[in-house]
mmCIF file of C-alpha atoms in Angstrom:
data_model
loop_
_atom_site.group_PDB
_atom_site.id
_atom_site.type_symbol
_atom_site.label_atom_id
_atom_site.label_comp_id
_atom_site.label_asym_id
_atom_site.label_seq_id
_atom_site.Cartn_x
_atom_site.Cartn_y
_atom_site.Cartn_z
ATOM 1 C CA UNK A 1 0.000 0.000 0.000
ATOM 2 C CA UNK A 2 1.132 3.758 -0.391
ATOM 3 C CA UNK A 3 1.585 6.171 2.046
ATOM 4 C CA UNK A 4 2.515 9.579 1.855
ATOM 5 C CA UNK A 5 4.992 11.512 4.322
ATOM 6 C CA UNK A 6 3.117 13.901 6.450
ATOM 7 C CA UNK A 7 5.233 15.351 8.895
ATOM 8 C CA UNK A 8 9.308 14.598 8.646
ATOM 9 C CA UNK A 9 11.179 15.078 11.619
ATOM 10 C CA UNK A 10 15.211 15.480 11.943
ATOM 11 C CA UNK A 11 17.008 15.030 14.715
ATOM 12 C CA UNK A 12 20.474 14.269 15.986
ATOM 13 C CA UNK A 13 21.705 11.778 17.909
ATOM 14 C CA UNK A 14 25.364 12.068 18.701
ATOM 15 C CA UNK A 15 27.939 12.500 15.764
ATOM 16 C CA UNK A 16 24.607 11.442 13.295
ATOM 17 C CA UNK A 17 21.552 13.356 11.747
ATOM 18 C CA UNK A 18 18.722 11.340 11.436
ATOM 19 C CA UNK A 19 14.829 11.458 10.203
ATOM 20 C CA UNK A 20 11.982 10.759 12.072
ATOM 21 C CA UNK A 21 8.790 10.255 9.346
ATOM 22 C CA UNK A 22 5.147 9.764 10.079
ATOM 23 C CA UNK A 23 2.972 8.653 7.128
ATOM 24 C CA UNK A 24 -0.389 7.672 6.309
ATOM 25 C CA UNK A 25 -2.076 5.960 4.122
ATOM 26 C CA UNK A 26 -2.780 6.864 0.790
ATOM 27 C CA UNK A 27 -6.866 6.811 0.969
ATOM 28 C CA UNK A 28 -7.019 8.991 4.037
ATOM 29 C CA UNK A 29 -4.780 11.972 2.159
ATOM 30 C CA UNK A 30 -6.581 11.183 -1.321
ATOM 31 C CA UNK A 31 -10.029 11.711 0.552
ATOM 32 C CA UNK A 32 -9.215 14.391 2.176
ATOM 33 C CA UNK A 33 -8.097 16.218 -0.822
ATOM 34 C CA UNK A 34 -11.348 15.561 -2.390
ATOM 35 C CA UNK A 35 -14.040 17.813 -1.348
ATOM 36 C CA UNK A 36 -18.042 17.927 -2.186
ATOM 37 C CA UNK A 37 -19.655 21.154 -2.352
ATOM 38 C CA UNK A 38 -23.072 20.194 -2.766
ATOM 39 C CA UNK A 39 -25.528 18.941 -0.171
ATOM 40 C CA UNK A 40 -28.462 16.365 0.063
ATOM 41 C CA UNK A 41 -30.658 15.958 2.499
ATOM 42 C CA UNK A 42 -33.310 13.209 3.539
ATOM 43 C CA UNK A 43 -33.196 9.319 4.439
ATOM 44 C CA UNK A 44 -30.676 8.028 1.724
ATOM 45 C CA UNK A 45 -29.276 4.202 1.809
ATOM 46 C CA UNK A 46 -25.501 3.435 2.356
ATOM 47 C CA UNK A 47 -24.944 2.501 -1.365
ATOM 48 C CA UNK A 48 -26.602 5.873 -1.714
ATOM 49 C CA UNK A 49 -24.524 7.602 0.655
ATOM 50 C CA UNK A 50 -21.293 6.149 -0.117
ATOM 51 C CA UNK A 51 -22.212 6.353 -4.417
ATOM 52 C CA UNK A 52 -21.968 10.473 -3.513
ATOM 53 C CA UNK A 53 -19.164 10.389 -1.018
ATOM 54 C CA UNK A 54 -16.889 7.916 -3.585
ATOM 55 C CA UNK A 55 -18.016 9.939 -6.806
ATOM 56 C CA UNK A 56 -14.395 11.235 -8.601
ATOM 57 C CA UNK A 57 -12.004 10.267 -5.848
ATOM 58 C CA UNK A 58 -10.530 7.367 -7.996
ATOM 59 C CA UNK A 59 -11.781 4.994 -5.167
ATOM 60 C CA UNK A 60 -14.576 2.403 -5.352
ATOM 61 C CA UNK A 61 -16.565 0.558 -2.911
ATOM 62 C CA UNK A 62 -18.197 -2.900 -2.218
ATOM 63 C CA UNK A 63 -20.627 -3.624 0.818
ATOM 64 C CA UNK A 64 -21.028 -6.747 2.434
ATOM 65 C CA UNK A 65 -23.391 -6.526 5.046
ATOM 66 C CA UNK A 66 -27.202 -5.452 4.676
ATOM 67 C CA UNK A 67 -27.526 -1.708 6.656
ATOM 68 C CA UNK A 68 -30.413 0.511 6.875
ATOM 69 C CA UNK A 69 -31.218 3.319 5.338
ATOM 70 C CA UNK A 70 -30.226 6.442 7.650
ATOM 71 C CA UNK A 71 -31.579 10.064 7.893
ATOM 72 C CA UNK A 72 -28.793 12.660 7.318
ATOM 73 C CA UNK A 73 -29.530 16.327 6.933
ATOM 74 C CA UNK A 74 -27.411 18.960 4.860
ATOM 75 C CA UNK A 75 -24.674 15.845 3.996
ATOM 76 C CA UNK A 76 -22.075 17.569 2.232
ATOM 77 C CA UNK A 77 -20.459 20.615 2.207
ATOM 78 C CA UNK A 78 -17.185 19.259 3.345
ATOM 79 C CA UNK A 79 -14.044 17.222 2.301
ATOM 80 C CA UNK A 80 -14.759 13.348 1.633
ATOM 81 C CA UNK A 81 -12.485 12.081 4.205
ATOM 82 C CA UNK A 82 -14.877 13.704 6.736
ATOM 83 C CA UNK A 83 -18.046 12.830 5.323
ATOM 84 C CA UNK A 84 -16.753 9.185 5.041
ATOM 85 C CA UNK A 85 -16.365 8.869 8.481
ATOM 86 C CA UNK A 86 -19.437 10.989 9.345
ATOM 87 C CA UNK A 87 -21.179 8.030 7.579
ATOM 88 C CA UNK A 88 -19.235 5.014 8.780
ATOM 89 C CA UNK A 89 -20.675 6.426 12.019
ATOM 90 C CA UNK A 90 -24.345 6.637 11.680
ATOM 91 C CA UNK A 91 -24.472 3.899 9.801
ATOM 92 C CA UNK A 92 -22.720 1.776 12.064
ATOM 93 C CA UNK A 93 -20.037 0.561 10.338
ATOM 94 C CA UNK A 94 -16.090 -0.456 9.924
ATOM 95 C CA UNK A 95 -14.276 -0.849 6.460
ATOM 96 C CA UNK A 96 -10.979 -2.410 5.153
ATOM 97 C CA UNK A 97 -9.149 -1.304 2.277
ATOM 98 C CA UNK A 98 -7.349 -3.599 -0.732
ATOM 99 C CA UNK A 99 -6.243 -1.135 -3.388
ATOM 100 C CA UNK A 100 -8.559 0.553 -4.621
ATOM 101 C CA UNK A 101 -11.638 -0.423 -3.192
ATOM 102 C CA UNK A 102 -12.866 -0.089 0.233
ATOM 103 C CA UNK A 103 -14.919 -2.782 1.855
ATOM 104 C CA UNK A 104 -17.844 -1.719 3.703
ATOM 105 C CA UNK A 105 -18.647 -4.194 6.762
ATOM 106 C CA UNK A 106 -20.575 -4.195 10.124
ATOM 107 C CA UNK A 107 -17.512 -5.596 11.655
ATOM 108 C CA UNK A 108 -14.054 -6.743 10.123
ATOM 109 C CA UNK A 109 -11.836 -9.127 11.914
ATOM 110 C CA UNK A 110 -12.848 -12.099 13.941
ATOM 111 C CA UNK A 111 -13.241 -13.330 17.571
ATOM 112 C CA UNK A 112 -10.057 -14.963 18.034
ATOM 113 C CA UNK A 113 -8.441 -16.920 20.976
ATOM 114 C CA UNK A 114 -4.844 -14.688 20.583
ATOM 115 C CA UNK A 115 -3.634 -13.911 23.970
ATOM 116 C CA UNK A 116 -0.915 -11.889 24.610
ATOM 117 C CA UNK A 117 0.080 -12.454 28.398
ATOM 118 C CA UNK A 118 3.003 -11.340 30.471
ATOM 119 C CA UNK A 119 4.330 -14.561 31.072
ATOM 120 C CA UNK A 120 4.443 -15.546 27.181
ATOM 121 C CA UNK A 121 4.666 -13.008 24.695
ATOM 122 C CA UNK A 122 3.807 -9.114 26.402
ATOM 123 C CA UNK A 123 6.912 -6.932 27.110
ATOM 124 C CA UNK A 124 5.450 -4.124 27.741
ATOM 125 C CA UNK A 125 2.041 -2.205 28.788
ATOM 126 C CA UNK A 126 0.436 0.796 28.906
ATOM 127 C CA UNK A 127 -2.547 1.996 29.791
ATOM 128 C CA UNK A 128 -3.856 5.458 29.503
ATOM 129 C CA UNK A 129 -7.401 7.297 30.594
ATOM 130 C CA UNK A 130 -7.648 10.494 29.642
ATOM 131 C CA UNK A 131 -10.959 11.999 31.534
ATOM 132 C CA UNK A 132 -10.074 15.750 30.427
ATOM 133 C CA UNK A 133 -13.513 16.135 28.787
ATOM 134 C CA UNK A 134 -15.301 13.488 30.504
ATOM 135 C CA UNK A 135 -18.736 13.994 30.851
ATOM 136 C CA UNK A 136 -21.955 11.704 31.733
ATOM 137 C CA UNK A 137 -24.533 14.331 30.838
ATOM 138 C CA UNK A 138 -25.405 16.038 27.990
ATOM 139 C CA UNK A 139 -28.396 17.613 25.894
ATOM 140 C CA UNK A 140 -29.563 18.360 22.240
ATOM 141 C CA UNK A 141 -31.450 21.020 20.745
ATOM 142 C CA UNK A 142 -32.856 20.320 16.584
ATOM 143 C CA UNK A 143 -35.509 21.880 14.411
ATOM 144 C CA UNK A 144 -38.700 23.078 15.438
ATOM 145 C CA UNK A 145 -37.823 23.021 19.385
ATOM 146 C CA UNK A 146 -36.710 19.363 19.165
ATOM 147 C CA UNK A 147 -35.409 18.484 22.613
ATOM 148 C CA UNK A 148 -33.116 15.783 24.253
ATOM 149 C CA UNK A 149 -31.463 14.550 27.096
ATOM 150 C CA UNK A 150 -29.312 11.769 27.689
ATOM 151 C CA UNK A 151 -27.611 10.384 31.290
ATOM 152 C CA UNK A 152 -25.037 7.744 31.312
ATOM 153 C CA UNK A 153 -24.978 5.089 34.000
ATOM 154 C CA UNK A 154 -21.592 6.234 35.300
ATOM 155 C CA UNK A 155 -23.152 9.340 36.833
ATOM 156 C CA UNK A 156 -24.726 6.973 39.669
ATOM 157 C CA UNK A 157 -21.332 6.146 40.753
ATOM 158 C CA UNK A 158 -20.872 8.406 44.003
ATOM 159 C CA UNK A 159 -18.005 10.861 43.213
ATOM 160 C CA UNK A 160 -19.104 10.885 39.651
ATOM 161 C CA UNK A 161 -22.335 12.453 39.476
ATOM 162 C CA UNK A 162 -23.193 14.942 36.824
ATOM 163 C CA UNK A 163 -21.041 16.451 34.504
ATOM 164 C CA UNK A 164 -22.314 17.990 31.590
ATOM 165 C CA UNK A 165 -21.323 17.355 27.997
ATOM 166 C CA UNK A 166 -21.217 20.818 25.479
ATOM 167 C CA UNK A 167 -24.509 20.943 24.095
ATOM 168 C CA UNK A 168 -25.231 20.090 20.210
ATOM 169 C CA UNK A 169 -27.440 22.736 18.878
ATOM 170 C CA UNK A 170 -28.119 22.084 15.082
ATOM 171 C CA UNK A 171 -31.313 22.361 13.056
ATOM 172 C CA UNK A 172 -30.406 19.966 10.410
ATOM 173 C CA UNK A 173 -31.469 17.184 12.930
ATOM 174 C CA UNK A 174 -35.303 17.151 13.017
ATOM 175 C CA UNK A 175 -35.354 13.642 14.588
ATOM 176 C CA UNK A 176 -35.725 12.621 17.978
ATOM 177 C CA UNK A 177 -33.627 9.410 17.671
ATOM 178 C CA UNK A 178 -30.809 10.467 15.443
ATOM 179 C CA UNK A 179 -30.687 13.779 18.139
ATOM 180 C CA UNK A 180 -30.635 11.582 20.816
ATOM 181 C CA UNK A 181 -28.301 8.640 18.912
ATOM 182 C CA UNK A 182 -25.683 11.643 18.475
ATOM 183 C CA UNK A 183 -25.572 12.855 22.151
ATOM 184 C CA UNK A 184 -25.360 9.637 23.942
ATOM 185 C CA UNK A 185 -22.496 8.651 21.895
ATOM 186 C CA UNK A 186 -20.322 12.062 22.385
ATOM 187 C CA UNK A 187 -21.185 11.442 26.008
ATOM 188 C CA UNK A 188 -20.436 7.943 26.197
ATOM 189 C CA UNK A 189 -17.028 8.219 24.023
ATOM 190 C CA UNK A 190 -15.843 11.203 26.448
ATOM 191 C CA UNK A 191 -13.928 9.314 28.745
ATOM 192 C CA UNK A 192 -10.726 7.583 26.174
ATOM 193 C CA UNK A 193 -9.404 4.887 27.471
ATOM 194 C CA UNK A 194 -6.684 3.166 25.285
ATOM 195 C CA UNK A 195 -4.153 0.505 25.774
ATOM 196 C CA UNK A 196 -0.688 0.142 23.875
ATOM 197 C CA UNK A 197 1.365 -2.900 23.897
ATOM 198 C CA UNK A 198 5.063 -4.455 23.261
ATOM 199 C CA UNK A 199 5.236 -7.846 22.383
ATOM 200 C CA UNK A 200 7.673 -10.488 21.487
ATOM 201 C CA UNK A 201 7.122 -12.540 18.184
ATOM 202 C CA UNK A 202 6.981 -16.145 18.815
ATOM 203 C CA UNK A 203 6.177 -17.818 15.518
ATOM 204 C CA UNK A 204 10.243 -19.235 15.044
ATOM 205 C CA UNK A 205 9.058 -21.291 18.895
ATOM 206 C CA UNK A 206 6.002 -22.743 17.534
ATOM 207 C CA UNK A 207 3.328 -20.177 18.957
ATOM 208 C CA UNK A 208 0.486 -18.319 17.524
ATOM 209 C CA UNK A 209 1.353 -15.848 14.871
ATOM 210 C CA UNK A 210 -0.431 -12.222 14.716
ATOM 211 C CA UNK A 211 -3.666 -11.014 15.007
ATOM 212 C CA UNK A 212 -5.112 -9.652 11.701
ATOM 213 C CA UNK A 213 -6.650 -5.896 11.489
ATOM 214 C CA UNK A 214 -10.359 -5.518 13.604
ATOM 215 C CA UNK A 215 -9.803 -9.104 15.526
ATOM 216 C CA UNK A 216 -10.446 -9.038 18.893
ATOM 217 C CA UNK A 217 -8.004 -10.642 21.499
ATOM 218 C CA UNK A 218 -6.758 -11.344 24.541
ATOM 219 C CA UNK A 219 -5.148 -9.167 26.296
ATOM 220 C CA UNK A 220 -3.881 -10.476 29.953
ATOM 221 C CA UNK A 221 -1.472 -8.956 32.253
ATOM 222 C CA UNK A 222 -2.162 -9.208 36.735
ATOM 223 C CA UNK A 223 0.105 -6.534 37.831
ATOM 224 C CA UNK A 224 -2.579 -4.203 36.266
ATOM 225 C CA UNK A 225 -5.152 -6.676 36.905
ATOM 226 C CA UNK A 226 -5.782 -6.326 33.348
ATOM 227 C CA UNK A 227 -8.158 -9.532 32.129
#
């Protein structure tokens, strides 16, 4: 796959000069650069949607799974990167890319049994919350005085409580569920919790070899009583 050289970094480290690079891939930059300046509005299917977001970018697209058609107003207006991934969200779904063509699935990757565990094949762990804009409260405000609320679980946990979300005030929604879909999900994805890992490769002794893109694993470590 290509990828094209974003930000280049030198450095030195004793008598020698060296480059630090960070690249991605190909689609994301060619998407980006891509931009549609039109709008639609209304309940459109995701071969639809995606038949408008794809159009001219050089791309193509195949989907696999059956989704439902989804409600979007004003769509457009912006590059194609962002109104791929403005789509991959309300319809609810995760794509792969082989060349040219992006796959459009409800979930890629498989349920596998791949464990990495501190006493086999983990070097190293990290784990990092980030709660800087946590929130577990939060409200929305459409068209024609549409109103709603949403409060996660979490604020029943004494020393939790409350903590309000910045609102979402835009007319183009003019439906309660699609209002309400958006808010619980910027209030439940506010607290980002992500885990990084080191591991040794172990396919020369006989073990399992590497998970593929989208499986989900094992991940098993007590000193962090990590399961």
């Amino acid at each position: 796959d290509d990828y094209e050289i974003v930000i280049p970094r030198s450095k030195v480290r004793g008598k020698k000069a060296m480059w630090e690079l960070k690249a991605v891939h190909r689609f994301f930059v060619d998407m980006r650069n891509n931009r549609k300046y039109e709008t639609v509005s209304g309940s459109m299917t995701a071969q639809a949607r995606l038949n408008f977001i794809f159009d001219g970018t050089g791309y193509n697209f195949v989907i696999v799974d059956s989704f439902s058609a989804q409600d979007m107003e004003n769509f457009g207006d912006s590059d194609c990167l962002d109104l791929f991934q403005k789509a991959l969200e309300q319809y609810e779904a995760e794509f792969e890319i082989k060349g040219k063509t992006v796959y459009w699935r409800k979930q890629i990757g498989l349920d596998t049994d791949f464990v990495y565990h501190r006493q086999l094949n983990l070097k190293d762990i990290t784990i990092e919350k980030d709660s800087t804009n946590f929130s577990t409260y939060g409200e929305g405000f459409g068209a024609n005085g549409l109103h709603v609320t949403y409060t996660s679980p979490l604020a029943a946990i004494p020393g939790i409580g409350i903590r309000h979300h910045p609102p979402i005030r835009d007319d183009r929604f003019k439906k309660e569920d699609s209002l309400f879909k958006t808010v619980k999900k910027n209030v439940d994805e506010s607290l980002v919790f992500s885990i990084t890992v080191d591991v040794a490769e172990l396919r020369k002794q006989g073990f399992q070899g590497t998970p593929n893109e989208g499986d989900r694993i094992f991940v098993m470590d007590d000193r962090l009583s990590l399961n």
